[in-house]
Amino acid sequence: MTLDNNRLVIPLANLHEEIQRAGQAELAQKIQDIQRRVEDGLTEVYVAFCGLFSAGKSSLINALTKTSQLATGAVPTTAEVAAVRYETPSGAVVLLDTPGVDSTDEAHQAATEAALHMSDVVFFVMDYQHVESEENMELARSFVDRGKTLYLVVNQVDKHVDWELSFAEFQQRVEQTFSDYGIVYEKIYYTSTKTSAVNEINELVEELHRLAVDGHEVVCNSVLRTVESLTEQFVSTVFEPKLQAVENALYDTVGFVPFDEAEANEWICERNEKLATLRESVNREQESISKTYDALHEDVRRLVDLAQISPYETTEKGRLYVESLRQNFKVGFLGSKQKTAAERERRLQAFLEDLTDRTEKYLVWPLQSRLREWVDNTPWANSEWRNDIDTVGVSIEAALCRDLVNPGALSSDQYPYQYVKDVVGKVKSGVLASVNRVLDLWNEHVCEFRAELERSRQPEVDALQNEVDAIRRWVSLTAEQQGELTRLLDPVHNVFSTCEGGSSCPTSM
Ligand SMILES: Nc1nc2c(ncn2[C@@H]2O[C@H](COP(=O)(O)OP(=O)(O)OP(=O)(O)O)[C@@H](O)[C@H]2O)c(=O)[nH]1
Ligand SMILES: [Mg+2]
């Protein structure tokens, strides 16, 4: 297989330029380092020996290469990354000795950090006695997070003494701990640079040979993952300030930041459902207020309509009054004008009194009682409204009864009945007008109450809406970030996806 390096070199050069232009010199340099490796042919696998200080990284490389070229010691020793070529029958593997990552010297840590992007595989070396330490677990996780292929090397196993627990039990415990921490690794080796019955240093040698055999595949995989990881770091740095602001807003409103877009969308759905329920409940309550009020209106209208205020006796009095207005109506043998007029007035008053009495008893009182009952039984009605109810009623004036007479119809036998109907109609519309005045007054309060109900829920609606807006801003910013990552990585991915060996290697011929 021959690598068509140019296909990957150009996208990497473009990526380097863009990252350099954005002022991220360190990341740009790392991309350029990878570009150089690609130009050199991507043949040798770089194995970085990483771990806490004094785990035995340098000693292990010395033992593997059967040399003592690297300095070793009980205090933090290795200060800089050193590359050692290790020849196998299938080709060379480059072993990178790195300073301990927990070295108190910051320059040591920086050196390891700077070399990691050049490694294809990490041999994570641990001292037998500190394997299960928190620091080791966190360090292992950080390698996994960077997309590194991880091999675990538990070194110095010559320190194991069987009387506490058997070696098999120790192995089981170590493997369980890594599994509990969810750390994914390729293989685990138990080694020693001294003499030990459980030493797997020869198996480690075989692993190096295998890596040399699979060299091209291993390097291609690693280059792709490292470029992805470095580009992710670049994009994260660019988006960091904006994302921080958006996430702060999320903490202020929601209290949490979603794990991913799916969770964010779930949160949006939940809140939208709550908003819909809230709006529905406000609408329902407002409708219920309107319905109660409308029902009262309707009741009042029906009460007025059906009120019987002119039974037979009343109608008779009305009829007698109307008949007394006919020209041929005379009182006494001589038909004295005064007597006739007095009789007419007496009949009018009799009709008036009767009608007034019945209007009070059968129309006004029932109406007032219905209104009071409504005020008492409507939770949101104001008890002061009871005072308005006293204004309901009508005063039936004699002038009204006189004015309603149609002189042209007096001679008709049926007219007295029509006359009574006219008077009753006028009285009822007077009463209805007085009730409507009260209902109109109350309606202003009803409208205000409906608006108040909406206002009272507004803070809850606003809070939910703010949460939805904050989550949406997060979704849109993370989508933008993802889009930027895709834009930058697409040319690199295209080279890998169209290559002969599938996604794992750039095009070969
Ligand atoms: N018992 C025992 N001691 C070992 C073994 N490997 C290394 N040591 C000792 O552990 C100490 C540290 O070894 P180094 O190889 O310097 O460790 P390192 O991981 O390179 O340390 P730094 O470079 O400081 O990060 C030295 O004193 C070694 O002699 C081993 O397999 N068994
Ligand atoms: Mg060392």
Coordinates of C-alpha atoms and ligand atoms in Angstrom, one line a residue:
M1 CA 0.0 0.0 0.0
T2 CA 1.3 3.4 -1.0
L3 CA 0.0 6.5 0.8
D4 CA -1.4 9.3 -1.4
N5 CA -0.1 11.8 1.2
N6 CA -1.0 14.9 -0.7
R7 CA -4.7 14.1 -0.3
L8 CA -4.4 14.5 3.5
V9 CA -1.6 17.1 3.5
I10 CA -3.6 19.8 1.8
P11 CA -6.6 19.6 4.2
L12 CA -4.2 19.5 7.2
A13 CA -2.3 22.5 5.8
N14 CA -5.6 24.4 5.4
L15 CA -6.6 23.4 8.9
H16 CA -3.3 24.6 10.3
E17 CA -3.6 27.9 8.5
E18 CA -7.1 28.5 9.8
I19 CA -6.2 27.7 13.4
Q20 CA -3.0 29.8 13.1
R21 CA -5.0 32.7 11.8
A22 CA -7.3 32.4 14.7
G23 CA -4.3 33.0 17.0
Q24 CA -4.2 29.4 18.4
A25 CA -0.5 28.9 17.8
E26 CA 0.0 25.9 20.1
L27 CA -2.9 23.9 18.5
A28 CA -1.8 25.1 15.0
Q29 CA 1.7 23.7 15.7
K30 CA 0.3 20.3 16.7
I31 CA -1.7 20.1 13.5
Q32 CA 1.5 21.0 11.6
D33 CA 3.4 18.3 13.5
I34 CA 0.9 15.8 12.3
Q35 CA 1.0 17.2 8.7
R36 CA 4.8 16.6 8.8
R37 CA 4.3 13.0 9.9
V38 CA 1.8 12.5 7.1
E39 CA 4.4 13.9 4.6
D40 CA 6.9 11.5 6.1
G41 CA 4.7 8.6 5.2
L42 CA 2.8 7.6 8.3
T43 CA 4.7 4.3 8.7
E44 CA 6.1 4.2 12.2
V45 CA 3.9 3.8 15.2
Y46 CA 4.6 6.2 18.1
V47 CA 4.0 4.6 21.5
A48 CA 4.0 7.0 24.4
F49 CA 4.9 5.6 27.8
C50 CA 2.9 7.9 30.1
G51 CA 2.1 7.8 33.8
L52 CA 2.7 9.2 37.2
F53 CA 6.3 9.8 38.2
S54 CA 8.4 6.8 39.2
A55 CA 6.0 4.4 37.7
G56 CA 8.9 2.9 35.9
K57 CA 8.4 4.3 32.3
S58 CA 12.1 4.9 31.6
S59 CA 13.1 1.7 33.3
L60 CA 10.6 -0.2 31.2
I61 CA 11.9 1.3 27.9
N62 CA 15.4 0.5 29.0
A63 CA 14.3 -3.1 29.7
L64 CA 12.5 -3.4 26.3
T65 CA 15.4 -2.0 24.4
K66 CA 17.9 -3.9 26.6
T67 CA 19.8 -0.7 27.2
S68 CA 20.3 1.8 30.0
Q69 CA 20.1 4.8 27.8
L70 CA 17.3 6.5 29.8
A71 CA 17.9 7.9 33.2
T72 CA 15.8 6.4 36.0
G73 CA 15.4 7.3 39.7
A74 CA 13.2 7.3 42.7
V75 CA 12.5 11.1 42.4
P76 CA 11.0 12.8 39.3
T77 CA 13.7 12.1 36.8
T78 CA 12.7 12.4 33.1
A79 CA 12.4 16.1 32.2
E80 CA 11.9 15.9 28.5
V81 CA 10.3 13.6 26.0
A82 CA 12.8 11.2 24.6
A83 CA 12.2 9.1 21.4
V84 CA 13.8 5.7 21.2
R85 CA 13.6 3.6 18.1
Y86 CA 12.7 0.0 18.7
E87 CA 13.3 -2.3 15.9
T88 CA 11.1 -5.4 15.4
P89 CA 11.2 -7.9 12.6
S90 CA 8.1 -6.2 11.1
G91 CA 9.5 -2.7 11.3
A92 CA 10.3 0.0 13.8
V93 CA 8.2 1.4 16.5
V94 CA 9.1 4.7 18.2
L95 CA 8.9 4.6 22.0
L96 CA 8.4 8.0 23.6
D97 CA 9.6 8.3 27.2
T98 CA 7.7 11.1 28.9
P99 CA 8.0 12.9 32.2
G100 CA 5.7 11.9 35.0
V101 CA 2.4 13.9 34.6
D102 CA 2.2 14.5 38.4
S103 CA 5.7 15.8 38.5
T104 CA 5.9 18.9 40.7
D105 CA 7.9 20.6 37.9
E106 CA 5.4 22.2 35.5
A107 CA 7.8 22.0 32.6
H108 CA 7.7 18.2 33.0
Q109 CA 4.0 18.1 32.6
A110 CA 4.0 20.6 29.7
A111 CA 6.5 18.4 27.9
T112 CA 4.3 15.3 28.2
E113 CA 1.3 17.4 27.2
A114 CA 3.2 18.7 24.1
A115 CA 4.1 15.1 23.0
L116 CA 0.8 13.4 23.4
H117 CA -0.5 14.5 20.0
M118 CA 2.5 12.8 18.4
S119 CA 1.6 9.4 19.9
D120 CA -0.6 6.8 18.3
V121 CA -0.8 4.6 21.3
V122 CA -0.5 5.3 25.0
F123 CA 1.1 2.7 27.2
F124 CA -0.2 3.9 30.6
V125 CA 2.4 2.7 33.1
M126 CA 1.4 2.4 36.7
D127 CA 3.4 1.5 39.8
Y128 CA 2.0 -1.8 41.3
Q129 CA 1.4 -0.1 44.6
H130 CA -0.6 2.9 43.2
V131 CA -2.6 1.3 40.5
E132 CA -6.0 2.0 42.0
S133 CA -5.3 5.5 43.0
E134 CA -7.7 8.3 42.1
E135 CA -4.9 10.1 40.1
N136 CA -4.3 7.0 38.0
M137 CA -8.0 6.7 37.2
E138 CA -8.3 10.4 36.2
L139 CA -5.2 10.2 34.1
A140 CA -6.5 7.1 32.3
R141 CA -9.7 8.9 31.6
S142 CA -8.0 11.9 30.2
F143 CA -6.2 9.7 27.6
V144 CA -9.5 8.1 26.7
D145 CA -11.1 11.5 26.3
R146 CA -8.4 12.6 23.9
G147 CA -9.3 9.5 21.8
K148 CA -6.0 7.7 22.5
T149 CA -5.7 4.0 22.1
L150 CA -4.9 2.9 25.6
Y151 CA -2.9 -0.1 26.9
L152 CA -2.6 -0.4 30.7
V153 CA 0.8 -1.5 32.1
V154 CA 0.8 -2.4 35.7
N155 CA 4.6 -2.3 36.4
Q156 CA 6.8 -3.3 39.4
V157 CA 4.7 -6.5 39.9
D158 CA 7.8 -8.0 41.5
K159 CA 6.6 -6.1 44.6
H160 CA 3.6 -8.5 44.9
V161 CA 3.6 -10.9 47.8
D162 CA 1.1 -13.6 47.8
W163 CA 0.2 -13.8 51.4
E164 CA -2.2 -10.8 51.4
L165 CA -4.1 -11.8 48.2
S166 CA -3.3 -14.0 45.3
F167 CA -2.0 -12.4 42.1
A168 CA -5.1 -13.5 40.2
E169 CA -7.3 -11.8 42.8
F170 CA -5.2 -8.7 42.5
Q171 CA -5.6 -8.7 38.7
Q172 CA -9.3 -9.2 39.1
R173 CA -9.6 -6.2 41.5
V174 CA -7.5 -4.0 39.2
E175 CA -9.6 -4.9 36.1
Q176 CA -12.8 -4.4 38.1
T177 CA -11.7 -0.9 39.2
F178 CA -11.1 0.2 35.6
S179 CA -14.4 -1.2 34.6
D180 CA -16.1 0.6 37.5
Y181 CA -14.6 3.8 36.3
G182 CA -15.8 3.1 32.7
I183 CA -12.4 3.3 31.3
V184 CA -12.0 1.5 27.9
Y185 CA -8.6 0.0 27.1
E186 CA -7.2 -2.4 24.6
K187 CA -5.3 -4.7 26.9
I188 CA -3.7 -4.8 30.3
Y189 CA -0.2 -6.1 31.0
Y190 CA 1.5 -6.9 34.3
T191 CA 5.2 -6.2 34.0
S192 CA 8.5 -5.8 36.0
T193 CA 12.0 -4.7 35.1
K194 CA 13.2 -7.1 37.8
T195 CA 12.7 -10.8 38.2
S196 CA 9.1 -11.9 38.8
A197 CA 7.0 -15.0 38.3
V198 CA 4.1 -13.0 37.0
N199 CA 6.0 -10.8 34.6
E200 CA 4.4 -10.2 31.2
I201 CA 7.1 -8.1 29.8
N202 CA 7.6 -10.6 26.9
E203 CA 3.9 -10.3 26.1
L204 CA 4.4 -6.5 26.0
V205 CA 7.3 -7.1 23.5
E206 CA 4.9 -9.2 21.4
E207 CA 2.4 -6.3 21.5
L208 CA 5.0 -4.0 20.2
H209 CA 5.6 -6.4 17.3
R210 CA 1.9 -6.6 16.6
L211 CA 1.7 -2.8 16.5
A212 CA 4.6 -2.7 14.1
V213 CA 2.8 -5.2 11.9
D214 CA -0.5 -3.2 12.0
G215 CA 1.6 0.0 11.8
H216 CA -0.2 1.8 9.0
E217 CA -3.6 1.0 10.2
V218 CA -2.8 2.1 13.8
V219 CA -1.2 5.3 12.7
C220 CA -4.0 6.3 10.3
N221 CA -6.6 5.7 13.0
S222 CA -4.6 7.7 15.5
V223 CA -3.9 10.6 13.1
L224 CA -7.7 10.8 12.3
R225 CA -8.6 10.8 16.0
T226 CA -5.9 13.2 17.0
V227 CA -6.8 15.7 14.3
E228 CA -10.5 15.4 15.4
S229 CA -9.5 15.9 19.0
L230 CA -7.3 18.9 18.2
T231 CA -10.0 20.5 16.0
E232 CA -12.6 19.9 18.7
Q233 CA -10.2 21.7 21.2
F234 CA -9.8 24.6 18.7
V235 CA -13.6 25.0 18.1
S236 CA -14.3 24.7 21.8
T237 CA -11.8 27.4 22.5
V238 CA -13.4 29.7 19.9
F239 CA -16.9 29.0 21.2
E240 CA -15.9 29.0 24.9
P241 CA -16.8 32.6 25.8
K242 CA -20.2 32.5 24.0
L243 CA -21.0 29.1 25.4
Q244 CA -20.0 30.2 28.9
A245 CA -22.5 33.1 28.7
V246 CA -25.2 30.9 27.3
E247 CA -24.5 28.3 30.0
N248 CA -24.5 30.9 32.8
A249 CA -27.9 32.0 31.6
L250 CA -29.0 28.4 31.7
Y251 CA -27.7 28.0 35.3
D252 CA -29.6 31.2 36.3
T253 CA -32.9 30.1 34.7
V254 CA -33.0 26.3 34.6
G255 CA -30.3 25.5 37.1
F256 CA -28.6 22.9 34.9
V257 CA -26.9 22.5 31.5
P258 CA -28.3 19.7 29.3
F259 CA -26.1 16.7 28.6
D260 CA -26.8 16.8 24.9
E261 CA -29.2 18.1 22.3
A262 CA -31.7 15.3 22.9
E263 CA -31.9 16.2 26.6
A264 CA -32.2 19.9 25.7
N265 CA -35.1 19.2 23.3
E266 CA -36.8 17.1 26.0
W267 CA -36.5 20.0 28.4
I268 CA -38.0 22.3 25.8
C269 CA -40.9 19.9 25.2
E270 CA -41.6 19.6 28.9
R271 CA -41.6 23.4 29.4
N272 CA -43.8 24.0 26.3
E273 CA -46.3 21.4 27.6
K274 CA -46.3 23.3 31.0
L275 CA -46.8 26.6 29.1
A276 CA -49.7 25.1 27.1
T277 CA -51.3 23.8 30.3
L278 CA -50.9 27.1 32.1
R279 CA -52.4 29.0 29.2
E280 CA -55.2 26.5 28.9
S281 CA -55.9 26.8 32.6
V282 CA -56.0 30.7 32.4
N283 CA -58.3 30.4 29.4
R284 CA -60.5 27.9 31.2
E285 CA -60.8 30.1 34.3
Q286 CA -61.4 33.2 32.2
E287 CA -64.1 31.4 30.3
S288 CA -65.7 30.1 33.5
I289 CA -65.8 33.7 34.8
S290 CA -67.5 34.9 31.6
K291 CA -69.9 31.9 31.6
T292 CA -71.0 32.6 35.2
Y293 CA -71.6 36.2 34.3
D294 CA -73.4 35.4 31.0
A295 CA -75.6 32.8 32.8
L296 CA -76.6 35.5 35.3
H297 CA -77.4 37.8 32.4
E298 CA -79.5 35.2 30.8
D299 CA -81.3 34.3 34.0
V300 CA -82.2 38.0 34.6
R301 CA -83.6 38.3 31.1
R302 CA -85.7 35.1 31.6
L303 CA -86.9 36.3 35.1
V304 CA -88.1 39.6 33.6
D305 CA -89.7 37.8 30.7
L306 CA -91.6 35.3 32.7
A307 CA -92.6 37.5 35.7
Q308 CA -96.3 37.5 36.0
I309 CA -97.1 41.1 37.1
S310 CA -100.5 41.5 35.5
P311 CA -102.8 38.7 36.5
Y312 CA -106.6 38.8 35.9
E313 CA -107.2 41.3 38.8
T314 CA -104.6 43.7 37.6
T315 CA -105.7 43.5 34.0
E316 CA -109.2 44.2 35.1
K317 CA -108.1 47.3 36.8
G318 CA -106.3 48.4 33.7
R319 CA -109.3 47.7 31.6
L320 CA -111.6 49.7 33.9
Y321 CA -109.2 52.6 33.7
V322 CA -109.1 52.5 29.9
E323 CA -112.8 52.1 29.6
S324 CA -113.3 55.2 31.9
L325 CA -111.4 57.2 29.3
R326 CA -114.1 56.6 26.6
Q327 CA -116.1 59.7 25.7
N328 CA -119.4 58.2 26.6
F329 CA -118.2 57.3 30.1
K330 CA -120.2 59.3 32.7
V331 CA -120.5 59.0 36.4
G332 CA -123.8 59.8 38.1
F333 CA -127.1 60.5 36.6
L334 CA -126.0 64.0 35.3
G335 CA -122.6 62.9 34.3
S336 CA -120.7 65.5 36.3
K337 CA -117.4 66.3 34.8
Q338 CA -115.6 66.4 38.1
K339 CA -117.1 63.1 39.3
T340 CA -116.1 61.5 36.0
A341 CA -112.6 62.9 36.2
A342 CA -112.3 61.7 39.8
E343 CA -113.5 58.3 38.9
R344 CA -111.0 58.1 36.1
E345 CA -108.2 59.1 38.6
R346 CA -109.4 56.6 41.1
R347 CA -109.3 53.8 38.6
L348 CA -105.9 54.9 37.4
Q349 CA -104.5 54.9 40.9
A350 CA -106.1 51.5 41.6
F351 CA -104.4 50.1 38.5
L352 CA -101.1 51.8 39.4
E353 CA -101.1 50.6 43.0
D354 CA -101.9 47.0 42.0
L355 CA -99.2 47.0 39.2
T356 CA -96.6 48.6 41.5
D357 CA -97.3 46.1 44.2
R358 CA -97.0 43.1 41.9
T359 CA -94.0 44.5 40.1
E360 CA -92.2 44.7 43.5
K361 CA -93.3 41.3 44.7
Y362 CA -93.1 39.3 41.5
L363 CA -90.4 41.0 39.5
V364 CA -88.1 43.3 41.5
W365 CA -87.7 41.1 44.6
P366 CA -87.1 37.8 42.8
L367 CA -84.5 39.7 40.6
Q368 CA -82.7 41.2 43.6
S369 CA -82.8 37.8 45.4
R370 CA -81.2 36.1 42.3
L371 CA -78.5 38.8 42.1
R372 CA -77.7 38.5 45.8
E373 CA -77.5 34.7 45.5
W374 CA -75.1 35.1 42.6
V375 CA -72.9 37.6 44.5
D376 CA -72.9 35.2 47.5
N377 CA -72.1 32.1 45.5
T378 CA -69.5 33.6 43.1
P379 CA -66.1 33.3 44.7
W380 CA -64.5 36.1 42.8
A381 CA -67.6 38.5 43.2
N382 CA -67.1 41.4 45.5
S383 CA -69.5 41.5 48.5
E384 CA -69.7 45.3 48.1
W385 CA -71.6 44.6 44.9
R386 CA -74.7 43.8 47.1
N387 CA -75.2 47.5 47.6
D388 CA -75.7 47.9 43.8
I389 CA -78.6 45.4 44.0
D390 CA -80.7 47.9 46.0
T391 CA -80.8 50.2 43.0
V392 CA -82.7 47.6 40.9
G393 CA -86.4 48.5 40.4
V394 CA -88.6 51.0 38.6
S395 CA -91.0 53.6 39.7
I396 CA -94.3 53.4 37.8
E397 CA -95.5 56.9 37.3
A398 CA -99.1 57.9 36.6
A399 CA -97.9 60.0 33.7
L400 CA -96.5 56.9 32.1
C401 CA -99.8 55.1 32.3
R402 CA -101.6 58.2 30.9
D403 CA -99.1 58.7 28.1
L404 CA -99.4 55.1 26.9
V405 CA -103.1 55.4 26.2
N406 CA -103.9 55.4 22.5
P407 CA -107.0 57.6 22.2
G408 CA -107.8 56.4 18.7
A409 CA -108.2 52.8 19.9
L410 CA -110.4 53.5 23.0
S411 CA -113.6 52.3 21.3
S412 CA -112.2 48.9 20.6
D413 CA -113.3 46.1 23.0
Q414 CA -109.8 44.5 22.8
Y415 CA -107.8 47.6 23.3
P416 CA -107.9 47.6 27.2
Y417 CA -106.0 44.3 27.1
Q418 CA -103.5 45.7 24.6
Y419 CA -103.1 48.7 26.8
V420 CA -102.3 46.6 29.9
K421 CA -99.7 44.7 27.8
D422 CA -98.1 48.0 26.7
V423 CA -97.8 49.2 30.3
V424 CA -96.5 45.9 31.5
G425 CA -93.9 45.9 28.6
K426 CA -92.8 49.4 29.6
V427 CA -92.5 48.5 33.3
K428 CA -90.5 45.4 32.5
S429 CA -88.1 47.2 30.1
G430 CA -87.6 49.8 32.9
V431 CA -86.8 47.1 35.4
L432 CA -84.5 45.3 32.9
A433 CA -82.7 48.6 32.2
S434 CA -82.1 49.1 35.9
V435 CA -80.7 45.5 36.2
N436 CA -78.5 46.0 33.1
R437 CA -77.0 49.2 34.6
V438 CA -75.9 47.1 37.6
L439 CA -74.7 44.2 35.3
D440 CA -72.7 46.7 33.2
L441 CA -71.1 48.1 36.3
W442 CA -70.1 44.5 37.3
N443 CA -68.9 43.7 33.8
E444 CA -66.2 46.3 34.2
H445 CA -65.0 44.3 37.2
V446 CA -65.4 41.0 35.4
C447 CA -63.1 42.3 32.6
E448 CA -60.6 43.6 35.1
F449 CA -60.7 40.3 37.0
R450 CA -60.1 38.4 33.8
A451 CA -57.1 40.6 33.0
E452 CA -55.8 40.3 36.6
L453 CA -56.0 36.5 36.3
E454 CA -53.8 36.6 33.2
R455 CA -51.4 39.1 34.9
S456 CA -51.2 36.9 38.0
R457 CA -50.0 33.9 35.9
Q458 CA -47.6 36.1 33.7
P459 CA -44.6 35.7 36.0
E460 CA -44.9 31.9 35.8
V461 CA -45.4 32.1 32.0
D462 CA -42.4 34.5 31.6
A463 CA -40.2 32.2 33.8
L464 CA -41.0 29.2 31.7
Q465 CA -40.6 31.2 28.4
N466 CA -37.2 32.4 29.7
E467 CA -36.1 28.9 30.3
V468 CA -37.3 27.7 26.9
D469 CA -35.4 30.7 25.3
A470 CA -32.2 29.9 27.3
I471 CA -32.3 26.2 26.3
R472 CA -33.0 27.1 22.7
R473 CA -30.0 29.5 22.6
W474 CA -27.9 26.7 24.0
V475 CA -29.2 24.2 21.4
S476 CA -28.6 26.7 18.6
L477 CA -25.1 27.6 19.8
T478 CA -24.0 24.0 20.2
A479 CA -25.5 23.2 16.8
E480 CA -23.4 26.2 15.4
Q481 CA -20.4 24.8 17.2
Q482 CA -21.0 21.3 15.7
G483 CA -21.5 22.9 12.3
E484 CA -18.1 24.7 12.6
L485 CA -16.5 21.4 13.6
T486 CA -18.0 19.6 10.6
R487 CA -16.9 22.4 8.3
L488 CA -13.3 22.2 9.5
L489 CA -13.2 18.4 9.6
D490 CA -15.1 17.5 6.4
P491 CA -12.1 17.8 4.0
V492 CA -10.1 15.5 6.4
H493 CA -13.0 13.0 6.7
N494 CA -13.5 13.0 3.0
V495 CA -9.9 11.7 2.5
F496 CA -10.5 8.9 5.1
S497 CA -13.9 7.9 3.9
T498 CA -13.0 7.5 0.3
C499 CA -9.8 5.6 0.9
E500 CA -9.5 1.9 0.0
G501 CA -9.3 0.6 3.5
G502 CA -12.5 2.3 4.6
S503 CA -12.6 4.9 7.2
S504 CA -9.3 3.9 8.8
C505 CA -6.8 5.0 6.3
P506 CA -6.2 7.7 3.7
T507 CA -6.4 6.7 0.0
S508 CA -3.7 4.2 -0.9
M509 CA -2.7 3.0 -4.3
Ligands
LIG1 N1 10.8 -2.9 42.2 C1 10.8 -2.3 41.0 N2 11.3 -1.1 40.9 C2 11.3 -0.5 39.7 C3 10.7 -1.2 38.6 N3 10.8 -0.3 37.5 C4 11.4 0.8 37.9 N4 11.7 0.7 39.2 C5 12.2 1.7 40.1 O1 11.3 2.8 40.2 C6 12.0 4.1 40.2 C7 11.5 4.9 39.1 O2 11.8 4.4 37.9 P1 11.8 5.3 36.6 O3 12.0 4.4 35.4 O4 12.7 6.4 36.7 O5 10.4 5.8 36.6 P2 9.7 6.9 35.6 O6 8.3 6.5 35.5 O7 10.5 7.0 34.4 O8 9.8 8.2 36.5 P3 9.8 9.7 36.0 O9 10.6 9.8 34.8 O10 10.3 10.5 37.1 O11 8.4 10.1 35.7 C8 13.4 3.7 40.0 O12 14.1 3.8 41.3 C9 13.4 2.4 39.4 O13 14.6 1.6 39.8 C10 10.2 -2.5 38.7 O14 9.7 -3.2 37.8 N5 10.3 -3.0 40.0
MG2 MG 11.4 8.6 33.5

